[in-house]
CSV table of C-alpha atoms in Angstrom, one decimal:
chain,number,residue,atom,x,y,z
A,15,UNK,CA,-57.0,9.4,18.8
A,16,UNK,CA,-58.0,7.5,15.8
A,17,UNK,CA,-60.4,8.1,12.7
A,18,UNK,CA,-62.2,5.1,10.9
A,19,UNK,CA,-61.3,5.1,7.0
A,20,UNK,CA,-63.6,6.6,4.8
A,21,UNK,CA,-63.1,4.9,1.1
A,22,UNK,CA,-64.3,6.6,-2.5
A,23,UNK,CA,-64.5,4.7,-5.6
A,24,UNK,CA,-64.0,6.3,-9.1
A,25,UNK,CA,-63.8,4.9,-12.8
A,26,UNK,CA,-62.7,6.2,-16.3
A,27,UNK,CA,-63.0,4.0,-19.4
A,28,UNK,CA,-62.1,4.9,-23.3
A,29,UNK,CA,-62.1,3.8,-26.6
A,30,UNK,CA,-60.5,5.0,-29.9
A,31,UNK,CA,-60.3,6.5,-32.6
A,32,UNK,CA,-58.3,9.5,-30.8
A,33,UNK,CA,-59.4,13.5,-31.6
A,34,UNK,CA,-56.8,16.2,-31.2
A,35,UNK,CA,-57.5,16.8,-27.7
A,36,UNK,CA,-58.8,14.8,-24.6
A,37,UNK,CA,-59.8,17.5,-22.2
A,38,UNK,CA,-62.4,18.7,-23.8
A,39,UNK,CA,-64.0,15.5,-24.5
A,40,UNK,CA,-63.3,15.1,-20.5
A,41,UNK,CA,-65.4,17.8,-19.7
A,42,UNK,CA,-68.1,17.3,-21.8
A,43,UNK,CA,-68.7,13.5,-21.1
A,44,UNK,CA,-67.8,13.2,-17.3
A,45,UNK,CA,-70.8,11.6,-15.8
A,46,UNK,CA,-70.8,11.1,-11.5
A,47,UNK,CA,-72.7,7.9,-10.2
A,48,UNK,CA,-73.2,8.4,-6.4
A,49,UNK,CA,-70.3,8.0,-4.4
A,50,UNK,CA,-69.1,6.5,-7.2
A,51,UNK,CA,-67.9,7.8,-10.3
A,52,UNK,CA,-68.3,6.0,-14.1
A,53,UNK,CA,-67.7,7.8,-17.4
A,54,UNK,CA,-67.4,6.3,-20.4
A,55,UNK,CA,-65.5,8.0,-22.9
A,56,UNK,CA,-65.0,7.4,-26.8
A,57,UNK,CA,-62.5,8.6,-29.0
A,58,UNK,CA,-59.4,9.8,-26.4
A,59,UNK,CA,-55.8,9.6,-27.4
A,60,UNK,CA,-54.1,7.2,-25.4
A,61,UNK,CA,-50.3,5.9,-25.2
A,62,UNK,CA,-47.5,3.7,-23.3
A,63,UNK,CA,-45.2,6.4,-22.0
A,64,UNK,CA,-41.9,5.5,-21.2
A,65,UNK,CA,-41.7,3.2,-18.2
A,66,UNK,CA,-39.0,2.6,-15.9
A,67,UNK,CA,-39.1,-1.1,-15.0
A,68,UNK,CA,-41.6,-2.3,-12.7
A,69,UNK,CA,-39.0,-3.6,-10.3
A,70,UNK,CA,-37.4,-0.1,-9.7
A,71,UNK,CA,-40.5,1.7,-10.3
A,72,UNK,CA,-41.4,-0.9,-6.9
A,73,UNK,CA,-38.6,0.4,-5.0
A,74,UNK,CA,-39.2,4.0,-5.2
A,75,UNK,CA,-42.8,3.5,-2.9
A,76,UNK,CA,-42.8,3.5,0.4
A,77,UNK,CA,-43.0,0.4,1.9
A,78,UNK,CA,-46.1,0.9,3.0
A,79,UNK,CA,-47.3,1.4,-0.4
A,80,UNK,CA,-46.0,-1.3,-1.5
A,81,UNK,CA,-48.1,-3.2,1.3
A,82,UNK,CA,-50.7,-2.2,-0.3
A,83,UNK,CA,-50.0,-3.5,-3.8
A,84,UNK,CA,-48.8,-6.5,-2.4
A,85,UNK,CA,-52.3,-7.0,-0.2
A,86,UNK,CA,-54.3,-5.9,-3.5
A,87,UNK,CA,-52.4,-8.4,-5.2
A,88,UNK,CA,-52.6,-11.4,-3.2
A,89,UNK,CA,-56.3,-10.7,-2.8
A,90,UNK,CA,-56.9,-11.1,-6.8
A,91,UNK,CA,-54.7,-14.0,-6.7
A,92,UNK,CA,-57.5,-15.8,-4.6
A,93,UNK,CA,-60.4,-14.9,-7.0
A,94,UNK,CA,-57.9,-15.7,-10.1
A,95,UNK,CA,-57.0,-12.9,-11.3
A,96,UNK,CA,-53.9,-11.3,-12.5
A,97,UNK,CA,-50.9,-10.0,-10.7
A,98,UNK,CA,-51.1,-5.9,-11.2
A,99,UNK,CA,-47.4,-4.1,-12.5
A,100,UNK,CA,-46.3,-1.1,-10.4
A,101,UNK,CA,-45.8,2.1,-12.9
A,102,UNK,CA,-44.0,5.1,-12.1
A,103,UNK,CA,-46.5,7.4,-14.2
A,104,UNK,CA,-49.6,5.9,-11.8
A,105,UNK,CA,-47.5,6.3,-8.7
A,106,UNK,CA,-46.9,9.9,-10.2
A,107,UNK,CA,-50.7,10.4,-10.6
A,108,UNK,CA,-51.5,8.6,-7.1
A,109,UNK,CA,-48.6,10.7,-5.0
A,110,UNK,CA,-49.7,14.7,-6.7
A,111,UNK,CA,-53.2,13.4,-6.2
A,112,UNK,CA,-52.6,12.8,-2.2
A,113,UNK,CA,-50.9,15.2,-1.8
A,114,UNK,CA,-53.3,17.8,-3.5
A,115,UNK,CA,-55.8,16.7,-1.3
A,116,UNK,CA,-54.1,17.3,1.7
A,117,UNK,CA,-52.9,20.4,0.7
A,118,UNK,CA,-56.2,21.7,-0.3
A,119,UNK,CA,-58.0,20.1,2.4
A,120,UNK,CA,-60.6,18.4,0.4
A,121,UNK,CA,-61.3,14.3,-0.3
A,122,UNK,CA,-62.7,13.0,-3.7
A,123,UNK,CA,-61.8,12.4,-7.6
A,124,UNK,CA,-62.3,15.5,-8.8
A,125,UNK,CA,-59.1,17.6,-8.1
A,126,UNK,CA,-59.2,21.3,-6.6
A,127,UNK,CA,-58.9,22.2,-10.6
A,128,UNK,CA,-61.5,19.8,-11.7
A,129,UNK,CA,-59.6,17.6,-13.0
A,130,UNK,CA,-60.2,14.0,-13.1
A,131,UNK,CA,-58.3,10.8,-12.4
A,132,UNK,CA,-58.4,10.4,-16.3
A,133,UNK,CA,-57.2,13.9,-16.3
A,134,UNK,CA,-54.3,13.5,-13.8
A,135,UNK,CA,-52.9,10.0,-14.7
A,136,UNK,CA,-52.6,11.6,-18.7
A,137,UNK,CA,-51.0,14.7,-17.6
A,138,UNK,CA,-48.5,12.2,-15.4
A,139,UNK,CA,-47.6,10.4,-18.5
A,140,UNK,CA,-49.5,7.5,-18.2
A,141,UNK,CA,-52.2,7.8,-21.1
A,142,UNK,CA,-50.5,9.0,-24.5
A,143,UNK,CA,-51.3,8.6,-28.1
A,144,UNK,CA,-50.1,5.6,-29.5
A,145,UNK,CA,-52.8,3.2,-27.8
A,146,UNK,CA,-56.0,2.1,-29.4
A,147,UNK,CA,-57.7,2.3,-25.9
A,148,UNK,CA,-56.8,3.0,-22.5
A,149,UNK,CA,-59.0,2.5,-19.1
A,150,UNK,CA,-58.4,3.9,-15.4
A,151,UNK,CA,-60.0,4.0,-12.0
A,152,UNK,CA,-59.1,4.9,-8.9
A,153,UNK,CA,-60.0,4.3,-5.2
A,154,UNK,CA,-59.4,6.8,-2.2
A,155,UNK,CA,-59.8,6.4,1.4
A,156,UNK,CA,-58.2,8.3,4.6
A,157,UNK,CA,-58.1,7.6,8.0
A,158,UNK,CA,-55.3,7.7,10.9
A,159,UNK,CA,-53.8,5.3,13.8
A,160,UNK,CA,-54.7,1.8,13.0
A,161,UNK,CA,-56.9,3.0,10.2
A,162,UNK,CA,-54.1,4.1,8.1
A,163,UNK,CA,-52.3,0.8,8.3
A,164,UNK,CA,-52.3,-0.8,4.3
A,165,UNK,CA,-54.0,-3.6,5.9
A,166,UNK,CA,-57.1,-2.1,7.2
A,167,UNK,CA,-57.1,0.0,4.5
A,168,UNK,CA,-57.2,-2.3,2.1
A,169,UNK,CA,-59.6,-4.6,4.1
A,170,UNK,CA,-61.8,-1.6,4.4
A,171,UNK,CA,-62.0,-1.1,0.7
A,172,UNK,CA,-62.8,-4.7,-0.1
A,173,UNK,CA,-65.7,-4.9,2.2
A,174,UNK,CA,-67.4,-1.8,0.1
A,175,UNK,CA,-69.2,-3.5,-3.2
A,176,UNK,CA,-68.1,-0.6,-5.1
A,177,UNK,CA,-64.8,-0.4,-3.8
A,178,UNK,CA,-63.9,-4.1,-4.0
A,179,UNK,CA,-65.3,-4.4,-7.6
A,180,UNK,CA,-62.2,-1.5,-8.6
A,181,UNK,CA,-60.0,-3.3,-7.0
A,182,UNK,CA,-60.9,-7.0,-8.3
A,183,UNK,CA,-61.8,-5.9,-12.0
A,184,UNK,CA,-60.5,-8.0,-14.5
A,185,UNK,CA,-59.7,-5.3,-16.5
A,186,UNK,CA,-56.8,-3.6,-15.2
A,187,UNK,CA,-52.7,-4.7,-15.6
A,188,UNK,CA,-51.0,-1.7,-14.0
A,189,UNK,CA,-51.0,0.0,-10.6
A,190,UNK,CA,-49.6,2.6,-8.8
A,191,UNK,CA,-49.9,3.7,-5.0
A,192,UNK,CA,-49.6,7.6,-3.3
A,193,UNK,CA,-50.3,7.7,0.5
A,194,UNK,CA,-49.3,10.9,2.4
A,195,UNK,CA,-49.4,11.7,5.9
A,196,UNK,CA,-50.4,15.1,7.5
A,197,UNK,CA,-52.8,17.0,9.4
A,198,UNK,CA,-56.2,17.1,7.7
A,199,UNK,CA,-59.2,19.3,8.4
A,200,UNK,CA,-57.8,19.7,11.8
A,201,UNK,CA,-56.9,16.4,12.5
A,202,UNK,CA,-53.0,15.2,13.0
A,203,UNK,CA,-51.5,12.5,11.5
A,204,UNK,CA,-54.4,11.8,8.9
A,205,UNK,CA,-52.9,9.6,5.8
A,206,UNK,CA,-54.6,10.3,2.8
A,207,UNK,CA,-54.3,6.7,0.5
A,208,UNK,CA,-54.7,7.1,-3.5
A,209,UNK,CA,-54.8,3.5,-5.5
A,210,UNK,CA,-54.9,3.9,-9.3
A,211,UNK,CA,-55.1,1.2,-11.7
A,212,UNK,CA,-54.8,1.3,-15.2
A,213,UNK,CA,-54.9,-0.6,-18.5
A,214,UNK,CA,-53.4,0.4,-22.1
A,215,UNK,CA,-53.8,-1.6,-25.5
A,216,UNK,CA,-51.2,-0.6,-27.6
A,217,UNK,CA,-51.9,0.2,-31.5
């Protein structure tokens, strides 16, 4: 038995100068937009970690998570955009986030803990302090059989306006891809897919 994928949209955006801390500005400017989520945040610290080279970074996904990079990919090279780099730290963010999910048995961009997907991808090393702005979003969807294949899920988040302006935004230059595989709220063999994308402007 198969279960039709069921794709969420979410996206973070700050600016500089950076305060001490950004969690509490987190919590105190997170907005939610329908299904889905826009926040735009001023002032958070933001930084390059170190970075393993996108072509290993590439081999450490799964190849289906690489399909899906590569399908994201070829799609923006059609409208004109840019080629998005794989980065561990995103992957990071994208893997503990699907896997969170399935653990917990819920399906959205807050986390169990209330964190968000500006929350995680910082705590996985992604968003630092020596940038002078960084901007993330994230899309979700889960389904199993034929549903969980990179291609339908893709093809499922491109035909959601929301979804496929994430994906297609000329904003981003980094990627990273988490799908896990499981039994979800009763069901067997549910994959759970997390895309994050990512951009940083260094000082």
């Amino acid at each position: 038995m198969t279960h039709a994928v069921r794709p969420s949209a979410c996206l973070r955006a700050a600016g500089s100068p950076p305060p001490a801390s950004p969690w509490p500005a987190l919590r105190r400017l997170r907005r939610v937009v329908g299904v889905a989520c826009l926040a735009a945040i001023a002032g958070l610290a933001c930084a390059a970690a170190t970075e393993v080279p996108e072509a290993d970074a590439a081999t450490r996904m799964t190849k289906a998570e690489r399909a899906v990079v590569k399908l994201i990919n070829a799609e923006r090279a059609t409208r004109g955009l840019r080629k998005l780099r794989v980065r561990v730290t995103l992957n990071r963010a994208a893997d503990r986030h699907s896997r969170d999910m399935l653990r917990r048995r819920y399906f959205g961009h807050r986390s169990a803990n209330g964190g968000s997907v500006a929350t995680r991808v910082a705590r996985a090393g992604y968003i630092g302090r020596r940038c002078a702005r960084w901007s993330v979003g994230e899309t979700l969807a889960r389904g199993s059989g034929l549903y969980a294949t990179p291609e339908v899920v893709v093809r499922m988040l491109l035909k959601s306006k929301r979804h496929r302006a994430v994906l297609l935004s000329r904003r981003w230059r980094d990627i990273g891809v988490g799908r896990v595989r499981g039994t979800f709220r009763g069901r067997a063999a549910t994959t759970l897919t997390t895309v994050d994308f990512g951009l940083r402007v260094a000082l």
